[in-house]
Short mmCIF file of C-alpha atoms in Angstrom, two decimals:
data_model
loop_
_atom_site.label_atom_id
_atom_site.label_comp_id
_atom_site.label_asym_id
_atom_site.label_seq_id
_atom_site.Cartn_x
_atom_site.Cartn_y
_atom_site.Cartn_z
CA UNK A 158 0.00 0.00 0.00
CA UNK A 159 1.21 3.50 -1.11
CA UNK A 160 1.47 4.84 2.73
CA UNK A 161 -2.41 4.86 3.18
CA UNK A 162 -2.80 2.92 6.61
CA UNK A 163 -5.92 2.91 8.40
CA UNK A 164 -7.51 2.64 12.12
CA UNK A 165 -4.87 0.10 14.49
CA UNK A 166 -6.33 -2.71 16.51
CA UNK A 167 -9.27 -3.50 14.77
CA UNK A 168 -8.77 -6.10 12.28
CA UNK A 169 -11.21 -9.04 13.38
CA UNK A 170 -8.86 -11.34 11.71
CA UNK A 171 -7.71 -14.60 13.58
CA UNK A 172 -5.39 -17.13 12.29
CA UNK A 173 -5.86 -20.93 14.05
CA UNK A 174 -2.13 -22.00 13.16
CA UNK A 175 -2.40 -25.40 14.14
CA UNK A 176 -4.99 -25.92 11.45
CA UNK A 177 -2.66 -24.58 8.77
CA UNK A 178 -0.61 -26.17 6.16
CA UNK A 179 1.28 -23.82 4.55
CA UNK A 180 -0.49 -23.62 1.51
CA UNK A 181 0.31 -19.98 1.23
CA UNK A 182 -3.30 -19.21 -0.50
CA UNK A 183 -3.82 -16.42 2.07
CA UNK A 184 -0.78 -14.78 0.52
CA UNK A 185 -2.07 -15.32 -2.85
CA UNK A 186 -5.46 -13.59 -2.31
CA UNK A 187 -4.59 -10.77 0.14
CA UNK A 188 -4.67 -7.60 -1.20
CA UNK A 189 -1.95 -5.74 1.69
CA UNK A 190 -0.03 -8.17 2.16
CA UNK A 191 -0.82 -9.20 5.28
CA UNK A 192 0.28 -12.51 5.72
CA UNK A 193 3.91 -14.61 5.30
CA UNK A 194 4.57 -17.88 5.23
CA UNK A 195 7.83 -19.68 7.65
CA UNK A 196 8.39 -22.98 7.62
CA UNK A 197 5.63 -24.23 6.15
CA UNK A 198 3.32 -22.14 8.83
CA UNK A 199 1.41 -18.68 7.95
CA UNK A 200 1.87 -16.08 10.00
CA UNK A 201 0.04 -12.55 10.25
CA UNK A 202 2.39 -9.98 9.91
CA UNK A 203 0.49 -6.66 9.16
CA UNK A 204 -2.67 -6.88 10.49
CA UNK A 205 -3.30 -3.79 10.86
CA UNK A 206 -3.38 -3.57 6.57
CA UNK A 207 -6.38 -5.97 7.04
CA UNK A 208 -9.82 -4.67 5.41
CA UNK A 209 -11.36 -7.31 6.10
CA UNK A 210 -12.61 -8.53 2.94
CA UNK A 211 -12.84 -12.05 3.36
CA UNK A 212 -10.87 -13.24 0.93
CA UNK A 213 -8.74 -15.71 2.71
CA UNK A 214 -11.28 -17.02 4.99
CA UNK A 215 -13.19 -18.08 2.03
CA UNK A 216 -10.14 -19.65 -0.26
CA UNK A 217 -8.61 -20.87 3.22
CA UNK A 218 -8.84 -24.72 2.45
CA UNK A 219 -7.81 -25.86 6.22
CA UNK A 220 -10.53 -23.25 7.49
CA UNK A 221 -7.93 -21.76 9.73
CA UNK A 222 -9.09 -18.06 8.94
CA UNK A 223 -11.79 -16.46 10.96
CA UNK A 224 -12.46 -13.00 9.69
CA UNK A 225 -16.01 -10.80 9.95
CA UNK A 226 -16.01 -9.92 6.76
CA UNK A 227 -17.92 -6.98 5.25
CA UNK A 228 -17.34 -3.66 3.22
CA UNK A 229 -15.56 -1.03 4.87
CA UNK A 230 -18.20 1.77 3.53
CA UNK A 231 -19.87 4.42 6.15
CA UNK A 232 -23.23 4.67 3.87
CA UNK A 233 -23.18 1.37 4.07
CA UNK A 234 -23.18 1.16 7.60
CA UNK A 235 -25.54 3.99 7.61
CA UNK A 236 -28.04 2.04 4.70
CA UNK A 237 -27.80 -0.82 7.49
CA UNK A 238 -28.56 1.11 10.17
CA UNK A 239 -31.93 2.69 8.83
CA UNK A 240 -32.95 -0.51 7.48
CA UNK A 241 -31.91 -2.31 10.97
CA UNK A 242 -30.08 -4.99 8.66
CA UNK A 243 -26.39 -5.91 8.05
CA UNK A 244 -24.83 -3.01 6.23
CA UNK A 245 -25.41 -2.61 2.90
CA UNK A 246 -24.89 -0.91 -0.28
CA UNK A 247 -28.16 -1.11 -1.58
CA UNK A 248 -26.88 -2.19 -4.71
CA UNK A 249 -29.07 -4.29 -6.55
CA UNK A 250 -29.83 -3.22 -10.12
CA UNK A 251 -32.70 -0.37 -9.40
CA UNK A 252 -30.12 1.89 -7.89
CA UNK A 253 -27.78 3.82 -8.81
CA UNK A 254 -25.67 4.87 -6.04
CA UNK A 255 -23.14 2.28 -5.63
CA UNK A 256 -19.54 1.41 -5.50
CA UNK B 1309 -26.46 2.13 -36.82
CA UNK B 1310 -28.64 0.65 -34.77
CA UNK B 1311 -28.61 1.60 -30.73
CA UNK B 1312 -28.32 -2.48 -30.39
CA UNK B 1313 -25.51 -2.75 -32.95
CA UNK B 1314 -23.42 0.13 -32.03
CA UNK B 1315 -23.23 -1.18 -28.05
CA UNK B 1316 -21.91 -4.08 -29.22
CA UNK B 1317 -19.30 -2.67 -31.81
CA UNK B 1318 -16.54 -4.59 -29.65
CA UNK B 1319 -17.47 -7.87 -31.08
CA UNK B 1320 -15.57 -8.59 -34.32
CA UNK B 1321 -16.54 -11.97 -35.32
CA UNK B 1322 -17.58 -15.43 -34.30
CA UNK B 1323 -16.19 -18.99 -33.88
CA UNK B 1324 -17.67 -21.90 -33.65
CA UNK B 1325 -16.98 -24.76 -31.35
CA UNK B 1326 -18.35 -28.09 -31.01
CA UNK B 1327 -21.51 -26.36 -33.06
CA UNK B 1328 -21.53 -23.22 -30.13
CA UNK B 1329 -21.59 -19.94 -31.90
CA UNK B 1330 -18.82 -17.53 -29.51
CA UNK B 1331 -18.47 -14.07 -30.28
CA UNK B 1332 -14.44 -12.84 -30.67
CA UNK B 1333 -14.07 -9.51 -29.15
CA UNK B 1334 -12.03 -6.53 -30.33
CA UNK B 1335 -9.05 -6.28 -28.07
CA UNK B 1336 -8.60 -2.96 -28.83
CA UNK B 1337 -10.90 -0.32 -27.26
CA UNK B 1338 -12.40 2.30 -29.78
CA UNK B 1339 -13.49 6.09 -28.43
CA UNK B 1340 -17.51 4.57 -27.87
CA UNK B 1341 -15.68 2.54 -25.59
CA UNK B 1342 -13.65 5.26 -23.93
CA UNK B 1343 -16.96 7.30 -23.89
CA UNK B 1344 -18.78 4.92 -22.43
CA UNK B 1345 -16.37 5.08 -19.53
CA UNK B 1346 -16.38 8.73 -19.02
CA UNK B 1347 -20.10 8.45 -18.74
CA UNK B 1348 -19.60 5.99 -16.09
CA UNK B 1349 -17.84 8.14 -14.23
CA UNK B 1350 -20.05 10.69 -14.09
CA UNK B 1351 -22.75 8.41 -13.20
CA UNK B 1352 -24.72 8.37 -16.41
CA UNK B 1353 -26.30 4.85 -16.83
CA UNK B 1354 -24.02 3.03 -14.99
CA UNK B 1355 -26.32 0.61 -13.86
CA UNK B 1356 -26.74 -0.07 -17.17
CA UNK B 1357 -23.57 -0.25 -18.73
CA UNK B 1358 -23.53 -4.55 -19.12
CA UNK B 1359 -22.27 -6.75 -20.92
CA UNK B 1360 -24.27 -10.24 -21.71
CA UNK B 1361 -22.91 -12.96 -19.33
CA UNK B 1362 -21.41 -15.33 -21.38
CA UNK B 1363 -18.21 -16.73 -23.35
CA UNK B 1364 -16.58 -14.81 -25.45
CA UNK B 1365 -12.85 -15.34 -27.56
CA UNK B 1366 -9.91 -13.26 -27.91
CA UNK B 1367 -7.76 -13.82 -30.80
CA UNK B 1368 -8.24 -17.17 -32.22
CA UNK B 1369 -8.24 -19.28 -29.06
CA UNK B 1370 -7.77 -23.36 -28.64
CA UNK B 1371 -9.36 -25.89 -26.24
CA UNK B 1372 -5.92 -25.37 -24.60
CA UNK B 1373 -6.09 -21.64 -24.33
CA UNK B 1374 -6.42 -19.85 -21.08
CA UNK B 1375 -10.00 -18.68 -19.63
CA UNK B 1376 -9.87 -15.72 -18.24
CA UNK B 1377 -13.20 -14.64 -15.87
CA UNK B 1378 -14.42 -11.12 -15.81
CA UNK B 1379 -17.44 -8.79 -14.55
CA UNK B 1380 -20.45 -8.36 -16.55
CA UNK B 1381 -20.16 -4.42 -15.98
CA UNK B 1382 -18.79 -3.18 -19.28
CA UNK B 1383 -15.65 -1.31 -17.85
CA UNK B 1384 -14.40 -4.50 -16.08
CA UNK B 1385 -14.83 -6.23 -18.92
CA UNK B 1386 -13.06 -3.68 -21.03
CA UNK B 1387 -10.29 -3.62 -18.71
CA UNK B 1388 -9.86 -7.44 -19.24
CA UNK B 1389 -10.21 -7.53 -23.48
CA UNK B 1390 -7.75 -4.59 -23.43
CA UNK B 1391 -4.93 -6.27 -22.25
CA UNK B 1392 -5.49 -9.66 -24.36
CA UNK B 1393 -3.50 -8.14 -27.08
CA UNK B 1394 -1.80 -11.33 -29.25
CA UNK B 1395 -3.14 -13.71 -26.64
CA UNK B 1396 -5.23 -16.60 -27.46
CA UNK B 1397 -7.99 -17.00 -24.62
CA UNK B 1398 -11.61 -17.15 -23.93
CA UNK B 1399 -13.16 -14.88 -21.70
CA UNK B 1400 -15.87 -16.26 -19.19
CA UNK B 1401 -18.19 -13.07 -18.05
CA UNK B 1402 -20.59 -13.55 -14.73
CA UNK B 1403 -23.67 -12.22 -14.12
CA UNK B 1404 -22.30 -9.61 -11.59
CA UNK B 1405 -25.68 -7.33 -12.03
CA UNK B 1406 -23.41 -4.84 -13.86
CA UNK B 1407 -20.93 -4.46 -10.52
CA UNK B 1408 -17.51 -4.64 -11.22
CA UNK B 1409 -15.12 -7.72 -9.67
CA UNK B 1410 -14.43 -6.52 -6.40
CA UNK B 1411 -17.36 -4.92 -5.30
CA UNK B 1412 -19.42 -7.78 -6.62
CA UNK B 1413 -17.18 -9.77 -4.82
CA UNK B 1414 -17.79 -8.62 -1.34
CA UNK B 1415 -21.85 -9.05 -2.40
CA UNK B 1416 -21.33 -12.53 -3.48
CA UNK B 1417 -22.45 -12.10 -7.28
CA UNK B 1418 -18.97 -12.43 -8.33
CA UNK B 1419 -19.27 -15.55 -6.56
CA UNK B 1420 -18.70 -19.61 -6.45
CA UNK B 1421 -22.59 -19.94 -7.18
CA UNK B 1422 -22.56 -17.95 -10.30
CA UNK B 1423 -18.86 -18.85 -11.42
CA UNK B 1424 -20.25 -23.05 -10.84
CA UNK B 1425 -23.83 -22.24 -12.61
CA UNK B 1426 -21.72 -20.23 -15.45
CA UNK B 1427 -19.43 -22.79 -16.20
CA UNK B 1428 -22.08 -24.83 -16.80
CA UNK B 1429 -24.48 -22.61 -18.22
CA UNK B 1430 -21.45 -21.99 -21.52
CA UNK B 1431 -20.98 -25.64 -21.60
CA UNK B 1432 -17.56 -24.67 -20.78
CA UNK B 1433 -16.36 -28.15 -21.03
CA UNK B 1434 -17.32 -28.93 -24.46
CA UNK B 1435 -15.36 -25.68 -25.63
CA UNK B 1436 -12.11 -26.58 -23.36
CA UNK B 1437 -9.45 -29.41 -22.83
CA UNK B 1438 -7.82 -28.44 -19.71
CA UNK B 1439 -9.71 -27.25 -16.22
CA UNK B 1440 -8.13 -24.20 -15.55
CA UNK B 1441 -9.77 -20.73 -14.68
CA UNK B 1442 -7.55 -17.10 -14.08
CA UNK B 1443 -9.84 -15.21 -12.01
CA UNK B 1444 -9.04 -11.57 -11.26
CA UNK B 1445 -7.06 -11.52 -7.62
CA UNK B 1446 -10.23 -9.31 -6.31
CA UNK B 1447 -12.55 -11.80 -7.02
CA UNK B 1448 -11.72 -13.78 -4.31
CA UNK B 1449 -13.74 -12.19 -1.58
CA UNK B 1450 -16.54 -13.73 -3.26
CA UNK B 1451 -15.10 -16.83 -4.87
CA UNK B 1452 -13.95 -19.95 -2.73
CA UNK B 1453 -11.16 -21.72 -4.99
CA UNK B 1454 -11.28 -25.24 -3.04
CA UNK B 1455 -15.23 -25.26 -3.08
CA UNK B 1456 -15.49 -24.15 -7.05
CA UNK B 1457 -12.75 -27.57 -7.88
CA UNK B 1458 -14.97 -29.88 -5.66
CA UNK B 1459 -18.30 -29.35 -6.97
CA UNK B 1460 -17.29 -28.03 -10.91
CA UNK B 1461 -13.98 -29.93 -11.36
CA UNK B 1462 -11.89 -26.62 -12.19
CA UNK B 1463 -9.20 -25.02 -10.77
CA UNK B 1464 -9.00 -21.45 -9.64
CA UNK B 1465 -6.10 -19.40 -10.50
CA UNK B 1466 -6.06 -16.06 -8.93
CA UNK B 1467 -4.22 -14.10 -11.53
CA UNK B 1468 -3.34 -10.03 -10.42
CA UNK B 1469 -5.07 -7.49 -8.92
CA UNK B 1470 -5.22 -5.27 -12.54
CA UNK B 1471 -5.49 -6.50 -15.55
CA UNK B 1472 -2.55 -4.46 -17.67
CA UNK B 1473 -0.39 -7.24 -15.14
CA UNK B 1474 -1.67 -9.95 -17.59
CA UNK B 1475 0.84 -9.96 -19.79
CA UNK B 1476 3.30 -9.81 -17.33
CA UNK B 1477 2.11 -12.52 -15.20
CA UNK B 1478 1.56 -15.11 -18.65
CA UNK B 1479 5.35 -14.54 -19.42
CA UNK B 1480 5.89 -15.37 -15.84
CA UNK B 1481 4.54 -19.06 -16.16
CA UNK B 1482 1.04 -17.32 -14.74
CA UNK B 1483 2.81 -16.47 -11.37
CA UNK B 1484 1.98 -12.97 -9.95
CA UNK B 1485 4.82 -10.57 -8.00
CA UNK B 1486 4.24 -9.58 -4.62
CA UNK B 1487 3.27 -6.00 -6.11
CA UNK B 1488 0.86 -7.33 -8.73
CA UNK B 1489 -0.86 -8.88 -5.75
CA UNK B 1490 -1.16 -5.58 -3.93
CA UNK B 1491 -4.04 -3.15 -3.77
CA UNK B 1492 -3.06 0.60 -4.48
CA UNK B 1493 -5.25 3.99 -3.97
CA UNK B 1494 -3.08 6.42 -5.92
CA UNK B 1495 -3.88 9.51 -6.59
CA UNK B 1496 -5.42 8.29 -10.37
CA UNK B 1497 -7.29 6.00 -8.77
CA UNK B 1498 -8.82 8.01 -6.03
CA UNK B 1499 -9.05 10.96 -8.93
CA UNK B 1500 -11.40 8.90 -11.02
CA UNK B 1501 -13.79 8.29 -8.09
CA UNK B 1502 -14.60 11.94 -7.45
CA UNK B 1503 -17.35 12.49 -10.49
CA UNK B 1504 -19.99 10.31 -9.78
CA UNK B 1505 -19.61 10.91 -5.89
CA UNK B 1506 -20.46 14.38 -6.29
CA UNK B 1507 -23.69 13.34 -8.59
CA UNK B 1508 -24.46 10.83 -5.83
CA UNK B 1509 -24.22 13.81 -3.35
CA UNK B 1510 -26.10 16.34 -5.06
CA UNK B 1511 -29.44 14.95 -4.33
CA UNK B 1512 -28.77 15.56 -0.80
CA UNK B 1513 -26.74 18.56 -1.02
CA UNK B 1514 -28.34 20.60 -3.94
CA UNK B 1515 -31.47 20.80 -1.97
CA UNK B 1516 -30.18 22.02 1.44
CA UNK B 1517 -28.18 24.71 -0.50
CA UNK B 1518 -31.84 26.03 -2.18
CA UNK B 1519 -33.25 25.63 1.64
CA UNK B 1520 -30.40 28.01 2.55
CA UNK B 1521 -31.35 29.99 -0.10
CA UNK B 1522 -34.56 30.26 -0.02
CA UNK B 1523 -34.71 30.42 4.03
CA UNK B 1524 -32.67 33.42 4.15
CA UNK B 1525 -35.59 35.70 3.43
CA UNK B 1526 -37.08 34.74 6.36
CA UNK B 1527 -37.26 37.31 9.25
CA UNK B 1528 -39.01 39.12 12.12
CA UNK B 1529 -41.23 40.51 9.43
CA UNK B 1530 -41.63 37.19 7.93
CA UNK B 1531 -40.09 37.13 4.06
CA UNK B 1532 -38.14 39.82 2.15
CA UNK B 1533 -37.26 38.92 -1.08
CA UNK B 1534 -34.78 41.47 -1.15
CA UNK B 1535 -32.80 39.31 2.05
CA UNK B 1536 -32.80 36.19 0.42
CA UNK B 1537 -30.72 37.39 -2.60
CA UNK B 1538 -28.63 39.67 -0.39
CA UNK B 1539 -27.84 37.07 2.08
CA UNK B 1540 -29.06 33.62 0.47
CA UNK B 1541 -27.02 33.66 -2.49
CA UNK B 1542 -24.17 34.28 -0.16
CA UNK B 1543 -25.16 31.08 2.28
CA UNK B 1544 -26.14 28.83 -0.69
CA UNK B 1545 -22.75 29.39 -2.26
CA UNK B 1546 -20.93 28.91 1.02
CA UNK B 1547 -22.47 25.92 1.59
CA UNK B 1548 -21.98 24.27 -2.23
CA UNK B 1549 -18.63 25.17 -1.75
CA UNK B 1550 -18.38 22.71 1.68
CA UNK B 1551 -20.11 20.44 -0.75
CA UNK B 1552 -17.77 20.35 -3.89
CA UNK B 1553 -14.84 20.99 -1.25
CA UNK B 1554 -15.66 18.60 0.89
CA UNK B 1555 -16.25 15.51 -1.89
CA UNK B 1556 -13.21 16.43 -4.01
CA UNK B 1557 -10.09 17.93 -1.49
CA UNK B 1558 -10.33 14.53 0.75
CA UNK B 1559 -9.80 11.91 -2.25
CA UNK B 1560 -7.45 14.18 -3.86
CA UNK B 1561 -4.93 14.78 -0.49
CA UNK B 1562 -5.69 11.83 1.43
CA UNK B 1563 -1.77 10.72 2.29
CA UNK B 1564 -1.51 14.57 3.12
CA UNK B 1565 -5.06 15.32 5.12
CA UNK B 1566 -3.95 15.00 9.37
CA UNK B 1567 -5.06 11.72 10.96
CA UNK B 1568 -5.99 8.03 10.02
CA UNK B 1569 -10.05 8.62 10.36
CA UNK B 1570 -11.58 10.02 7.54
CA UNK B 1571 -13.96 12.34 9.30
CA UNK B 1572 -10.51 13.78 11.02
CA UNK B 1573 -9.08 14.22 7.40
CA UNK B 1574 -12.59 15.57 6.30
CA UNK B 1575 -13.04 17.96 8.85
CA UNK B 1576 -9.45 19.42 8.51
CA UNK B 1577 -10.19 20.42 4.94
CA UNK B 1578 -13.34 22.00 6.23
CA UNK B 1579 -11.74 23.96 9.23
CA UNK B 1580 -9.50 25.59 6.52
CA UNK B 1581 -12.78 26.36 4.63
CA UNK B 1582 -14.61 27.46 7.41
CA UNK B 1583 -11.51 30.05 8.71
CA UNK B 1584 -11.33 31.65 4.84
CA UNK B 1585 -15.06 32.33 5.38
CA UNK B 1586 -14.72 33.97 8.62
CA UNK B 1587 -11.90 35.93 6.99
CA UNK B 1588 -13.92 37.25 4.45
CA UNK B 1589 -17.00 37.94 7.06
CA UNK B 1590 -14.27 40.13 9.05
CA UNK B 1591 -13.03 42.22 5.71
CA UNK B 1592 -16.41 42.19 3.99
CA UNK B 1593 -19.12 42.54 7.23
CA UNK B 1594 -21.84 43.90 4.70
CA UNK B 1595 -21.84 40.35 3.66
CA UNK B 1596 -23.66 38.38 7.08
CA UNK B 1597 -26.84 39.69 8.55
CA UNK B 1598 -25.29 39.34 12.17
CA UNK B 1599 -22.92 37.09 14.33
CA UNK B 1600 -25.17 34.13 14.54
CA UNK B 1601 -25.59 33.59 10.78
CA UNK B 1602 -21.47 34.23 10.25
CA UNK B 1603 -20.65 32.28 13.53
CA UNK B 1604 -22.89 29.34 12.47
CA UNK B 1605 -20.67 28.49 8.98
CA UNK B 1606 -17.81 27.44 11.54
CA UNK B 1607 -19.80 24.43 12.10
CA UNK B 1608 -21.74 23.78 10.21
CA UNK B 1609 -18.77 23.20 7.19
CA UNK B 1610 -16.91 21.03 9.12
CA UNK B 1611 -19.81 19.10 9.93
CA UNK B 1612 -20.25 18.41 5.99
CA UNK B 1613 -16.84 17.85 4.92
CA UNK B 1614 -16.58 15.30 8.00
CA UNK B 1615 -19.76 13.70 6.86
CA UNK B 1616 -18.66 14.16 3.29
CA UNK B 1617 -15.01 12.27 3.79
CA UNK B 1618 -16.32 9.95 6.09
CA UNK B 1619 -18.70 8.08 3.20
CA UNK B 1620 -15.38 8.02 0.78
CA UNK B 1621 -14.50 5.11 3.03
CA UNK B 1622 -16.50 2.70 0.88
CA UNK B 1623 -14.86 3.80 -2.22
CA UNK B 1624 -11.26 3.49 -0.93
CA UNK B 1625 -9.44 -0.10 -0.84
CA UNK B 1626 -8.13 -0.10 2.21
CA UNK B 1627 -10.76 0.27 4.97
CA UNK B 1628 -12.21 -2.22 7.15
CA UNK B 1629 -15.63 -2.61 8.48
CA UNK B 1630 -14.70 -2.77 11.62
CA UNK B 1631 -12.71 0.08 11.30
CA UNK B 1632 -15.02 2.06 9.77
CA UNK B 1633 -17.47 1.30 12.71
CA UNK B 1634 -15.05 2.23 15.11
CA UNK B 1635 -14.72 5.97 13.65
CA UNK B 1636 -18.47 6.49 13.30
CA UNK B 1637 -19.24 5.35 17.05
CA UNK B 1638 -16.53 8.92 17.49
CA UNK B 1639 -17.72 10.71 14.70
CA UNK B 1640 -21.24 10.92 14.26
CA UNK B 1641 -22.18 12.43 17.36
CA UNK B 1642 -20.22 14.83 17.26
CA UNK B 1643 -20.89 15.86 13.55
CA UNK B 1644 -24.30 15.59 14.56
CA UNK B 1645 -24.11 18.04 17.38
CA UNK B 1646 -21.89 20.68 14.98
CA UNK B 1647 -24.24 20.51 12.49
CA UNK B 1648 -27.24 20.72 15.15
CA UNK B 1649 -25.38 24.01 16.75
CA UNK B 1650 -24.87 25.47 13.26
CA UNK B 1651 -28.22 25.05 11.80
CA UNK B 1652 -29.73 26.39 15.55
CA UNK B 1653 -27.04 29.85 15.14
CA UNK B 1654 -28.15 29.66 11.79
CA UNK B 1655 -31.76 29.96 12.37
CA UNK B 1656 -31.30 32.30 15.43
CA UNK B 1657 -29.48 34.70 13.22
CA UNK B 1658 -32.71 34.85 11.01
CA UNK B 1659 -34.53 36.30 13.99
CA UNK B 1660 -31.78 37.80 15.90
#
């Protein structure tokens, strides 16, 4: 990332490492870089570059990635919060505002 | 030419396979193509702006060529058939609902569902030899690489993050560099963004500028006319200027704006605002009614541009839910209260 760091200490991210193998798909479908793999073990070492976007939880094939995934987006939050659901963008096809 | 024809000027030809007509696609974008963007970014019929779900061919592709997947929204998609340039592959687009990858991603469209059902849907393996798929790196929010192989047979292969990497990361075997794998927010990319967030704005913002406006002329003696173009011109224009301000200054200095939150950035650019207003109230005092109506700009423009900044957060590619939850919980109230003190000195300065 080009020096843009967000909010510290937030990142809902866990890693079980006794579940992993080393398959190092978390490194493949992280956007910032947030894991490294040692000896065959991953290990988080940024997570405070995690957006939590769910990617590696998902591709994780030893579910060993726990993650509360979502879109980082205040209207979003805001959308959720008026319609007392999860956060959303509201974007099906009918509207226009969306990312 | 027909409306029909010319919005799908980027298909050159067909080949058929295995008696499956496939449309080949240009791989060179033309200035409707470059149009069509610009209207994207400014928000005119984006929703719209699709591409059939489908296969389609670049070049003159084999059973062994590679698939690439894409977006059904047309830019994605453009993005993609851009860089195929002298390479043989098919292109596999999802029904994404006209989203691009990543954001379609995080909803699930772009997802193992649709890429399973798709697959099928093209008769994929009647057209193909091997069982390999390069999806885009930011489709894997959505897309689950071990569950897609189990149920459909095919193996996902996250190729980069952008697609002018493609080349690259062919000639590399299909292996991606650490910094094809990374997200970036430059300043282009942030740039780009501004357009259709201030057309998304400006159905909220347009109208509290006329209320402004068309408030001013209210008084002790009810409505003057006269007031509301002395003053309301005046307050409308202040507060379209915390508007345009407020949606283009944070994207544009982000790295540079103070603090991590984007309300803090936000309201930074609107404190500067908000201080060459009071300026010009203190050399030009013909230009406020009274104190209240001067005083109330200093919070009321912070307020905004907080607000303002605060919603770029979804279009940026680095923010996390949780952290964006975290700076509301601080923010909010207290751009609620500015804004509820500025609109009250605002009001009382009607009167006063």
């Amino acid at each position: 990332m080009t020096g843009l760091r967000y909010l510290n200490n937030v990142s809902t991210l866990r890693l079980d490492t006794a579940r992993c193998n080393g398959c190092r798909m978390c490194i493949v479908v992280c956007p910032h870089g947030v894991f490294a793999v040692t000896q065959r073990k991953a290990r988080i070492i940024d997570l405070d570059a995690c957006m939590e976007c769910g990617a590696c939880e998902l591709n994780c094939p030893e579910d060993a990635l726990r993650v509360k995934a979502g879109v980082g987006c205040a209207s979003a939050i805001i959308q959720g919060a008026i319609r007392s659901t999860e956060p959303s963008c509201g974007c099906d096809s009918k509207e226009s505002s969306c990312c | 030419m027909s409306k029909k024809e010319q919005s799908r000027q980027w298909i050159i030809g067909e080949v058929t396979v295995n008696g499956t007509k496939i449309p080949i696609v240009d791989t060179k974008l033309i200035s409707a193509d470059r149009l069509g963007s610009y209207k994207a970014r400014w928000g005119i019929g984006r929703m719209r702006y699709i591409v059939e779900p489908g296969l389609y061919a670049a070049g003159k592709p084999s059973a062994g060529s590679p698939v690439f997947v894409s977006a059904n929204y047309k830019m994605s998609f453009d993005r993609l058939r851009s860089q195929l340039k002298g390479i043989d592959g098919w292109i596999l687009v999802l029904d994404t609902k006209g989203i691009n990858v990543w954001c379609a991603a995080g909803k699930g469209t772009f997802g193992t569902d649709e890429l399973i059902r798709r697959i099928r849907a093209v008769n994929l393996t009647d057209v193909i030899s091997h069982r390999k798929l390069i999806l885009p790196q930011l489709g894997a929010p959505g897309v689950s690489a071990h569950k897609v192989r189990e149920v459909s047979g095919f193996m996902v292969k996250y190729g980069p993050v952008r697609a002018e990497d493609i080349p690259a990361y062919l000639n590399a075997g299909r292996n991606a560099t650490a910094k094809m794998r990374q997200v970036n927010f430059g300043f282009t990319d942030r740039a780009v963004l501004i357009p259709n967030e201030l057309i998304q704005s400006a159905k909220y913002f347009l109208p509290a500028a006329a209320c402004f406006f068309l408030l001013s002329g209210v008084g002790a003696d009810i409505y003057s006319a006269e007031r509301m173009i002395r003053y309301g011109l005046f307050s409308a224009a202040i507060f379209s200027a915390a508007y345009v301000i407020g949606i283009t200054l944070p994207p544009l200095l982000l790295p540079w704006l103070p603090g991590k939150a984007f309300s803090v950035k936000g309201a930074s650019v609107g404190l500067i605002l908000a201080v060459a207003v009071g300026l010009y109230f203190i050399y030009n005092p013909e230009s406020y009614r009274n104190v209240f109506g001067a005083a109330a700009w200093l919070f009321i423009i912070p307020a905004a541009t907080s607000f303002t900044a605060m919603n770029f957060t979804g279009c940026s590619t680095y923010t996390s839910p949780s952290g964006v939850r975290r700076e509301m919980r601080a923010a909010v109230p207290i751009q609620i209260v500015l804004a509820t003190v500025g609109a009250g000195l605002w009001i009382t300065g009607l009167f006063a």
